[in-house]
Coordinates of N, CA and C and ligand atoms in Angstrom, one line a residue:
X1 N -100.3 97.0 27.4 CA -99.8 96.1 28.8 C -98.0 95.9 27.9
X2 N -97.2 96.0 29.4 CA -95.6 96.0 28.6 C -94.9 95.4 29.7
X3 N -93.8 95.2 29.1 CA -92.7 94.4 29.9 C -92.0 95.1 31.0
X4 N -91.5 94.3 32.0 CA -90.4 95.9 32.4 C -89.9 97.0 32.6
X5 N -89.1 96.6 31.5 CA -88.1 97.7 31.0 C -89.5 98.5 29.4
X6 N -90.4 98.4 30.0 CA -91.2 99.3 29.1 C -91.4 98.9 28.0
X7 N -91.2 98.0 26.8 CA -91.4 98.0 25.7 C -92.8 97.3 25.8
X8 N -93.7 97.6 24.6 CA -95.1 96.7 25.1 C -95.0 95.0 24.4
X9 N -95.7 94.9 25.0 CA -95.7 93.4 25.2 C -95.5 92.4 24.0
X10 N -95.6 92.9 22.8 CA -95.7 91.9 21.6 C -93.6 92.3 21.3
X11 N -93.5 93.1 21.9 CA -91.9 93.3 20.9 C -91.5 92.8 21.8
X12 N -91.7 92.8 23.1 CA -90.4 91.5 24.4 C -91.2 90.3 24.3
X13 N -92.5 89.3 23.8 CA -91.6 88.0 22.8 C -91.3 88.3 21.8
X14 N -91.5 88.4 21.1 CA -90.7 89.1 19.4 C -89.3 88.9 19.8
X15 N -88.5 89.5 20.8 CA -87.1 89.8 21.0 C -87.2 88.6 22.1
X16 N -88.2 88.0 22.5 CA -87.5 86.8 23.8 C -87.7 85.7 22.1
X17 N -88.5 85.3 20.9 CA -88.9 84.4 20.5 C -87.1 84.2 19.7
X18 N -86.6 86.1 19.3 CA -85.2 85.4 18.6 C -84.2 85.1 19.8
X19 N -84.2 85.1 20.2 CA -83.1 85.0 21.5 C -83.0 83.7 21.6
X20 N -84.2 82.9 21.8 CA -84.1 81.2 22.2 C -83.7 81.2 20.3
X21 N -84.7 81.2 19.5 CA -84.3 80.5 18.0 C -82.9 81.0 18.0
X22 N -82.3 82.1 18.2 CA -80.8 82.4 17.8 C -79.5 81.6 18.9
X23 N -80.0 81.3 19.9 CA -79.0 80.6 21.1 C -78.8 79.2 20.1
X24 N -79.5 78.5 19.9 CA -78.4 77.5 19.2 C -77.6 77.4 17.4
X25 N -78.1 78.5 16.9 CA -77.6 78.2 15.8 C -76.0 79.0 15.8
X26 N -76.1 77.9 14.7 CA -74.0 78.2 14.9 C -72.6 79.1 13.7
X27 N -74.0 78.7 12.3 CA -73.6 79.9 11.5 C -74.9 81.2 10.8
X28 N -74.2 81.4 10.1 CA -74.5 82.7 9.9 C -76.1 82.2 8.9
X29 N -75.7 81.8 7.8 CA -76.6 81.2 7.1 C -77.5 80.5 7.6
X30 N -77.9 79.9 8.6 CA -79.2 80.0 9.6 C -79.7 80.5 10.6
X31 N -78.5 81.5 10.8 CA -79.4 82.4 11.4 C -80.3 83.7 10.8
X32 N -79.8 83.8 9.9 CA -80.4 84.6 8.5 C -81.8 84.3 8.5
X33 N -81.4 82.7 7.7 CA -82.8 82.0 7.4 C -84.0 81.9 8.4
X34 N -83.4 81.3 9.9 CA -84.4 81.9 11.2 C -84.5 83.2 11.1
X35 N -84.5 84.4 11.6 CA -84.8 85.5 11.2 C -85.8 86.1 10.6
X36 N -85.1 85.8 9.0 CA -85.3 85.9 8.1 C -87.3 85.3 8.1
X37 N -87.3 84.2 8.6 CA -88.9 84.0 8.5 C -89.7 84.8 9.4
X38 N -89.2 84.8 10.4 CA -90.0 85.6 12.0 C -90.0 87.0 11.6
X39 N -89.2 87.5 11.1 CA -89.4 89.7 10.6 C -90.5 89.5 10.7
X40 N -91.1 89.4 8.7 CA -92.0 89.7 8.0 C -92.8 90.0 8.8
X41 N -93.7 89.1 9.2 CA -94.8 88.9 10.4 C -94.9 89.7 10.9
X42 N -94.1 89.8 12.1 CA -93.7 90.7 13.0 C -93.9 92.2 13.0
X43 N -93.4 92.6 11.5 CA -93.1 94.0 11.1 C -94.7 93.9 10.7
X44 N -95.4 93.2 10.1 CA -96.8 93.7 9.9 C -97.8 94.2 10.7
X45 N -97.3 94.7 12.2 CA -98.0 95.2 13.5 C -98.2 96.5 13.2
X46 N -98.6 96.7 12.1 CA -98.7 98.4 11.9 C -98.9 99.2 13.9
X47 N -100.2 98.6 13.9 CA -100.2 99.2 15.7 C -99.2 99.5 16.7
X48 N -98.1 97.8 16.6 CA -97.3 98.2 17.2 C -96.6 99.4 17.4
X49 N -96.0 99.4 15.9 CA -94.9 100.1 15.1 C -95.6 102.0 15.3
X50 N -96.8 101.9 15.4 CA -97.4 103.3 15.6 C -97.2 103.5 17.4
X51 N -97.6 102.5 17.9 CA -97.3 103.0 19.3 C -96.1 103.1 19.6
X52 N -94.6 102.6 19.0 CA -93.9 103.3 19.3 C -93.0 104.6 19.0
X53 N -93.9 105.0 18.0 CA -93.5 106.3 17.3 C -94.4 107.3 18.4
X54 N -95.2 106.7 18.8 CA -96.2 107.7 19.5 C -95.2 108.2 21.0
X55 N -94.6 107.1 21.3 CA -94.0 107.1 22.5 C -92.5 108.2 21.7
X56 N -92.1 108.2 21.2 CA -91.0 109.0 21.1 C -91.2 110.4 20.6
X57 N -92.9 110.6 20.3 CA -93.0 111.8 20.2 C -93.3 112.4 21.6
X58 N -93.8 111.4 22.1 CA -94.5 112.1 23.7 C -93.2 111.7 24.8
X59 N -92.2 111.4 24.5 CA -90.7 111.4 25.5 C -91.1 110.4 26.3
X60 N -91.7 109.2 25.9 CA -92.4 108.2 27.0 C -91.2 107.2 27.4
X61 N -91.2 106.9 28.0 CA -89.3 105.4 28.5 C -88.9 104.6 27.6
X62 N -90.3 104.5 26.7 CA -89.4 103.4 25.6 C -89.9 103.7 24.3
X63 N -89.0 103.4 23.3 CA -87.5 103.0 23.5 C -86.8 104.2 23.8
X64 N -85.2 104.0 24.2 CA -84.9 105.3 24.6 C -83.3 105.4 23.4
X65 N -84.3 106.9 23.1 CA -83.9 107.5 21.6 C -82.6 108.3 22.1
X66 N -81.9 108.6 23.5 CA -80.4 109.1 23.8 C -79.5 108.3 23.6
X67 N -79.8 106.1 23.2 CA -79.2 105.4 23.5 C -78.3 105.7 21.8
X68 N -76.5 106.0 22.6 CA -75.9 106.6 21.0 C -76.4 105.3 19.8
X69 N -76.3 106.1 19.1 CA -76.3 105.1 17.4 C -75.2 105.5 16.3
X70 N -75.1 104.7 15.7 CA -74.0 105.3 14.4 C -75.0 106.8 13.9
X71 N -75.8 106.0 13.0 CA -76.7 107.3 12.2 C -78.4 107.9 12.9
X72 N -78.5 109.1 12.6 CA -79.1 109.9 13.4 C -80.1 109.9 13.2
X73 N -80.5 108.8 12.1 CA -82.7 108.1 11.8 C -82.5 107.2 12.7
X74 N -81.7 106.1 13.6 CA -81.7 104.9 14.2 C -81.8 105.4 15.5
X75 N -83.2 104.1 16.0 CA -83.4 104.3 17.1 C -83.2 102.6 17.6
X76 N -82.7 102.7 18.9 CA -82.2 101.0 19.2 C -83.5 100.8 19.8
X77 N -84.1 99.4 19.7 CA -85.4 98.9 19.5 C -85.3 98.1 21.3
X78 N -83.7 97.0 21.0 CA -83.6 95.9 21.8 C -82.1 95.5 21.9
X79 N -81.9 95.5 23.2 CA -80.0 94.8 23.4 C -80.4 93.4 23.3
X80 N -80.3 92.3 22.7 CA -80.1 91.0 23.2 C -78.9 90.8 25.0
X81 N -79.9 90.3 25.9 CA -79.0 90.6 27.3 C -77.5 89.4 26.7
X82 N -77.5 88.8 26.0 CA -76.7 87.9 25.7 C -75.4 88.0 24.8
X83 N -76.1 89.2 24.0 CA -75.4 90.3 23.4 C -75.4 89.4 21.3
X84 N -76.8 88.5 21.6 CA -76.6 87.8 20.1 C -77.2 88.6 18.8
X85 N -78.2 89.4 19.8 CA -78.3 90.1 18.5 C -79.1 91.8 19.1
X86 N -79.4 92.9 17.5 CA -79.9 94.1 18.6 C -80.9 94.6 17.3
X87 N -82.3 95.1 17.9 CA -82.9 94.8 16.8 C -83.0 96.5 17.3
X88 N -82.8 97.0 15.7 CA -82.9 98.7 15.5 C -83.7 99.4 14.4
X89 N -84.2 100.7 14.5 CA -85.5 100.7 13.5 C -84.7 102.2 12.9
X90 N -85.2 102.4 11.7 CA -84.6 103.5 11.0 C -85.6 103.8 10.1
X91 N -85.6 105.1 10.4 CA -86.7 105.8 9.9 C -86.3 106.9 9.7
X92 N -87.1 107.2 7.6 CA -85.8 107.6 6.6 C -87.0 108.6 6.1
X93 N -86.7 109.8 6.0 CA -87.6 110.7 5.3 C -87.5 110.9 3.7
X94 N -88.5 111.0 2.8 CA -88.7 110.9 1.4 C -86.4 111.1 0.9
X95 N -86.9 110.3 0.1 CA -85.7 110.5 -0.8 C -83.7 110.0 -0.1
X96 N -84.0 110.2 0.7 CA -82.9 109.9 2.4 C -82.5 108.4 1.9
X97 N -80.8 108.7 1.7 CA -80.5 107.1 2.0 C -79.1 107.1 2.8
X98 N -78.3 106.3 3.5 CA -77.0 106.1 3.9 C -75.9 106.1 3.0
X99 N -75.0 106.1 3.7 CA -73.7 106.1 2.4 C -73.4 104.6 2.3
X100 N -72.4 104.7 1.3 CA -72.3 102.5 0.4 C -71.3 102.7 2.2
X101 N -71.8 101.5 2.7 CA -70.8 100.7 3.3 C -71.2 99.4 4.2
X102 N -70.4 98.8 4.9 CA -70.4 97.7 5.3 C -70.9 97.4 6.7
X103 N -71.1 95.7 6.6 CA -71.2 95.6 8.8 C -70.2 94.1 9.2
X104 N -70.1 94.6 10.6 CA -69.6 93.7 11.5 C -70.2 92.5 11.4
X105 N -71.6 92.2 11.0 CA -71.9 91.2 11.0 C -72.5 90.8 10.0
X106 N -74.0 89.5 10.4 CA -75.0 89.3 9.4 C -75.7 90.2 9.8
X107 N -77.4 90.5 9.0 CA -78.1 91.4 9.3 C -79.5 91.0 8.6
X108 N -80.2 91.1 9.3 CA -81.7 90.7 7.9 C -82.4 92.2 8.2
X109 N -83.3 92.6 7.4 CA -83.8 93.7 7.2 C -84.8 93.9 6.6
X110 N -86.0 95.0 6.9 CA -86.9 95.1 5.8 C -88.0 95.7 6.0
X111 N -88.7 96.7 5.6 CA -89.7 97.6 5.8 C -91.0 97.6 6.6
X112 N -91.1 98.5 7.4 CA -93.0 98.5 8.2 C -94.0 99.2 7.7
X113 N -93.7 100.4 6.7 CA -94.1 100.6 5.8 C -92.8 101.5 4.3
X114 N -93.7 101.7 3.5 CA -92.8 102.5 2.7 C -92.0 101.6 1.7
X115 N -91.1 102.2 0.6 CA -90.7 100.9 0.3 C -89.2 101.2 0.7
X116 N -88.3 100.0 0.6 CA -86.8 100.5 0.6 C -85.8 100.2 0.2
X117 N -85.1 100.8 -1.0 CA -84.1 100.3 -2.0 C -82.9 99.6 -1.2
X118 N -82.5 98.7 -1.9 CA -80.8 98.5 -1.2 C -80.2 98.0 -2.7
X119 N -79.0 98.6 -2.7 CA -78.3 98.3 -3.7 C -77.0 97.9 -3.4
X120 N -76.3 96.7 -3.8 CA -75.5 95.7 -3.3 C -74.3 96.6 -4.4
X121 N -73.1 96.5 -3.8 CA -72.1 96.8 -4.4 C -70.9 95.2 -4.0
X122 N -70.1 94.7 -5.5 CA -69.0 94.3 -5.0 C -67.6 94.9 -5.1
X123 N -66.8 94.6 -4.5 CA -65.4 95.3 -4.4 C -64.5 94.8 -5.0
X124 N -63.8 95.0 -5.7 CA -63.0 94.3 -7.4 C -61.7 94.0 -6.3
X125 N -60.8 94.9 -5.7 CA -59.7 94.3 -4.6 C -60.0 95.0 -3.4
X126 N -59.1 93.9 -2.5 CA -59.3 93.7 -1.0 C -58.1 94.2 -0.6
X127 N -57.1 94.7 -0.9 CA -55.7 95.0 -0.6 C -55.9 96.5 0.3
X128 N -56.3 96.6 -0.4 CA -56.2 98.1 0.7 C -57.2 98.7 1.5
X129 N -56.6 99.3 2.4 CA -57.7 100.0 3.3 C -58.0 100.5 3.3
X130 N -57.7 102.1 2.2 CA -57.9 102.8 2.1 C -58.5 103.6 0.7
X131 N -58.2 102.3 -0.2 CA -58.9 102.8 -1.4 C -59.8 101.1 -2.1
X132 N -60.7 101.5 -3.0 CA -61.0 100.4 -3.5 C -61.9 100.8 -4.8
X133 N -62.1 99.8 -5.4 CA -62.9 100.2 -6.5 C -64.1 99.3 -6.5
X134 N -66.2 100.0 -6.5 CA -66.9 99.3 -6.2 C -67.7 98.9 -7.8
X135 N -67.8 97.5 -7.6 CA -68.7 98.3 -9.2 C -70.2 97.8 -7.6
X136 N -71.3 98.1 -9.0 CA -72.8 97.5 -8.8 C -72.7 96.6 -9.2
X137 N -73.8 95.5 -8.4 CA -73.7 94.3 -8.1 C -75.3 94.5 -9.0
X138 N -76.2 94.4 -7.6 CA -77.9 94.1 -8.1 C -78.5 95.3 -6.9
X139 N -80.0 95.5 -7.5 CA -80.5 96.5 -6.7 C -81.9 96.3 -6.4
X140 N -83.0 96.4 -5.9 CA -83.9 95.7 -5.4 C -84.8 96.8 -4.3
X141 N -86.2 96.7 -4.4 CA -86.7 97.3 -3.6 C -87.8 96.3 -3.2
X142 N -87.7 96.7 -1.6 CA -88.1 95.8 -0.7 C -89.0 96.0 -0.4
X143 N -90.6 95.5 -0.6 CA -91.7 96.5 0.3 C -92.1 95.2 1.0
X144 N -92.8 96.0 2.4 CA -93.7 95.2 3.5 C -93.6 93.9 3.0
X145 N -93.8 92.9 4.1 CA -93.7 91.4 3.4 C -92.6 91.0 3.4
X146 N -91.7 91.9 2.5 CA -90.3 91.1 2.4 C -89.2 91.6 3.1
X147 N -88.1 91.1 2.6 CA -87.2 91.2 3.5 C -85.4 91.1 3.1
X148 N -84.3 91.8 3.1 CA -83.1 91.4 2.9 C -82.3 90.9 3.5
X149 N -81.1 90.5 3.5 CA -80.0 89.9 4.4 C -78.6 90.6 3.7
X150 N -77.9 91.1 5.0 CA -76.7 91.2 5.0 C -75.6 90.4 5.9
X151 N -74.3 91.1 4.7 CA -73.3 89.8 5.7 C -71.8 90.3 5.7
X152 N -70.8 89.9 7.1 CA -70.3 91.2 7.4 C -69.0 91.4 6.4
X153 N -68.6 92.8 6.7 CA -67.0 92.7 5.4 C -67.2 93.0 3.8
X154 N -66.4 92.4 3.2 CA -66.6 93.0 2.1 C -67.8 91.9 1.5
X155 N -68.5 91.0 2.2 CA -69.4 90.6 1.0 C -70.9 90.5 1.2
X156 N -70.5 92.4 2.3 CA -72.5 92.4 2.2 C -72.0 94.3 1.4
X157 N -71.4 94.6 1.2 CA -71.5 96.4 1.3 C -72.2 96.3 0.4
X158 N -73.2 97.7 0.7 CA -74.4 97.7 0.4 C -74.9 99.7 0.2
X159 N -76.1 99.7 0.7 CA -76.8 101.4 0.2 C -78.2 100.7 0.5
X160 N -78.2 101.5 1.8 CA -80.2 101.6 1.7 C -80.5 103.1 1.7
X161 N -82.1 102.7 1.4 CA -82.7 104.4 1.4 C -83.9 104.6 1.1
X162 N -84.5 105.5 0.6 CA -85.9 105.8 0.9 C -86.3 106.4 -0.7
X163 N -86.4 105.5 -1.7 CA -86.5 105.9 -2.9 C -87.6 106.5 -3.1
X164 N -88.6 107.1 -2.3 CA -90.3 107.6 -2.6 C -90.5 109.0 -1.9
X165 N -91.7 109.8 -2.1 CA -91.7 110.7 -1.6 C -92.4 111.1 -0.3
X166 N -92.4 109.8 0.5 CA -93.2 109.4 2.0 C -92.1 108.9 3.0
X167 N -92.0 109.2 4.0 CA -91.8 109.2 5.3 C -91.9 106.9 5.4
X168 N -90.6 106.7 5.7 CA -90.8 105.3 6.6 C -90.1 104.5 7.0
X169 N -90.4 103.2 7.1 CA -89.8 103.1 8.3 C -89.3 101.5 8.0
X170 N -88.0 101.3 8.3 CA -87.0 99.9 8.4 C -87.2 99.5 9.6
X171 N -86.9 98.5 9.7 CA -86.3 97.8 10.8 C -85.7 96.8 10.2
X172 N -84.2 96.5 11.1 CA -82.9 95.6 11.4 C -82.8 95.3 12.5
X173 N -82.2 93.7 11.8 CA -81.8 92.5 13.7 C -80.7 92.2 12.7
X174 N -79.0 92.8 13.6 CA -78.4 92.3 13.6 C -77.7 91.6 14.6
X175 N -76.8 90.3 14.2 CA -75.5 89.6 15.0 C -74.7 90.4 15.5
X176 N -74.2 89.6 16.8 CA -72.9 89.7 17.6 C -71.4 89.9 16.7
X177 N -70.9 91.0 16.5 CA -70.0 91.4 15.8 C -69.3 90.5 15.9
X178 N -69.3 90.1 14.5 CA -67.5 88.6 14.4 C -66.4 89.6 13.7
X179 N -66.2 90.8 14.1 CA -64.7 91.3 13.6 C -64.2 91.8 14.4
X180 N -62.9 92.0 14.2 CA -62.1 92.9 15.9 C -62.1 93.9 15.3
X181 N -62.8 95.1 14.2 CA -63.1 96.9 13.9 C -64.6 97.2 15.1
X182 N -63.9 98.4 15.7 CA -65.1 99.2 16.0 C -65.8 99.9 15.3
X183 N -65.8 99.8 14.5 CA -65.9 101.2 13.5 C -66.7 100.0 11.7
X184 N -67.6 100.6 11.2 CA -68.1 100.7 9.7 C -67.8 101.4 8.7
X185 N -66.9 101.0 7.5 CA -66.4 101.7 6.4 C -66.9 102.2 5.7
X186 N -67.0 103.3 5.3 CA -67.8 103.6 4.3 C -67.3 104.2 3.0
X187 N -67.8 103.8 1.5 CA -67.6 103.9 0.8 C -67.3 105.2 0.1
X188 N -66.9 105.9 -1.1 CA -67.3 106.5 -1.8 C -67.1 106.4 -3.3
X189 N -68.2 105.8 -4.0 CA -68.3 105.4 -5.4 C -67.4 105.9 -6.6
X190 N -67.4 107.5 -6.1 CA -66.7 108.3 -7.2 C -65.6 107.8 -7.4
X191 N -64.7 108.4 -6.0 CA -63.2 108.0 -5.4 C -62.5 107.3 -5.2
X192 N -63.4 106.3 -4.7 CA -63.6 104.4 -4.7 C -62.2 104.8 -2.9
X193 N -62.4 106.4 -2.2 CA -62.1 106.4 -0.6 C -62.7 105.8 0.0
X194 N -62.2 105.0 1.0 CA -62.6 104.0 2.1 C -62.4 105.2 3.9
X195 N -63.5 105.3 4.0 CA -63.0 105.6 5.6 C -64.4 104.8 6.4
X196 N -63.5 105.4 7.5 CA -64.3 104.5 8.6 C -65.2 105.1 9.6
X197 N -66.2 104.7 9.7 CA -67.6 105.4 10.6 C -66.8 105.2 12.2
X198 N -67.1 105.2 12.8 CA -67.1 105.0 14.1 C -68.4 105.6 14.8
X199 N -68.8 105.4 15.8 CA -69.9 105.3 16.6 C -70.2 106.9 17.6
X200 N -70.6 107.5 18.0 CA -70.5 108.8 18.2 C -69.6 108.4 19.9
X201 N -70.0 107.4 20.4 CA -69.5 107.1 22.0 C -68.0 106.4 20.9
X202 N -67.7 106.7 21.2 CA -66.1 105.8 20.2 C -65.6 107.1 19.8
X203 N -65.9 108.5 19.1 CA -65.6 109.2 19.1 C -65.3 110.1 20.1
X204 N -66.0 110.2 20.7 CA -65.4 111.2 22.4 C -65.0 110.9 23.0
X205 N -64.5 109.2 23.4 CA -63.1 108.2 23.4 C -62.2 108.9 23.3
X206 N -62.0 108.3 21.4 CA -60.9 109.0 21.0 C -60.4 110.6 21.0
X207 N -61.6 111.8 21.2 CA -61.4 112.9 21.4 C -61.1 112.9 23.2
X208 N -61.7 112.3 24.1 CA -61.1 112.5 25.1 C -59.2 111.8 25.2
X209 N -59.4 111.4 24.6 CA -58.0 110.4 24.6 C -56.3 111.5 24.2
X210 N -57.2 111.8 22.9 CA -56.0 113.1 22.5 C -56.6 114.2 23.3
X211 N -57.0 114.7 23.7 CA -57.6 116.1 24.4 C -56.2 116.2 25.4
X212 N -56.9 114.9 26.5 CA -55.7 114.1 27.9 C -54.1 113.9 27.3
X213 N -53.8 113.6 26.1 CA -52.6 113.6 25.9 C -51.9 115.0 26.0
X214 N -52.8 115.7 25.5 CA -52.3 117.5 25.2 C -52.7 117.4 26.5
X215 N -52.8 117.1 26.9 CA -53.1 118.6 28.0 C -51.6 118.0 29.7
X216 N -51.5 116.5 29.2 CA -50.4 116.2 30.5 C -49.0 116.6 29.1
X217 N -49.4 116.9 28.0 CA -47.9 117.4 27.8 C -47.7 119.7 28.1
X218 N -49.3 119.4 28.1 CA -49.1 120.5 28.1 C -48.5 121.4 29.9
X219 N -47.9 123.2 29.9 CA -46.9 123.0 30.5 C -48.0 123.7 31.9
X220 N -47.1 123.5 33.1 CA -47.9 123.8 34.1 C -48.5 125.6 34.0
X221 N -49.5 125.4 33.9 CA -49.7 127.1 34.7 C -49.5 127.6 35.5
X222 N -48.3 129.3 35.0 CA -47.9 129.7 36.7 C -48.7 130.3 37.4
X223 N -48.7 130.2 38.8 CA -49.6 131.0 39.1 C -48.6 131.9 40.3
X224 N -49.6 133.2 40.6 CA -48.8 134.2 41.3 C -48.5 134.2 42.6
Ligands
FE2_1 FE1 -76.5 98.7 6.1

């Protein structure tokens, strides 16, 4: 059984619960606390995630893997119509990690299967937008049934990945954007360089803008 947008019913019910629960919460701590309670039991539904993976392989209408995402291993499972949260799946090959990065909102993440490693970093200075010094604060392995939360900007600089030799599934719920940025920052630990990472959609707009500018400045083509 599925909802109007082809979501499996269990997925639609969970998104509804999440939406209703978050609607009245006014601060990040209560949002994180609420989602931390409902996410682990949801992630224990192996049959649901088996179905979603099968759908992707069989090119079924849900989930829409063509929706643009920041990372290639990321699949959008739900975007709340009120913008309160998004539900995303990350599929990790053995040994793969994302770059050290920050977020524009709060988030709660956890594995459906396998083990997820999370490494937290602290920024020693916050003056520069192009360079900084990071120190590792803590690292941990999250197993199914567990969860981890992130906070916006410098309060939540981290890296996640799969420390094992088997592919794994991670799910994340992220809140409404709480910054003016349309990008996240990635951090190079060795050099301290900070680089903005834009979604493919934003990059396409930026490329179109600069190409259009160039086209406007171009001399008209001579006609015979
Ligand atoms: Fe993250």
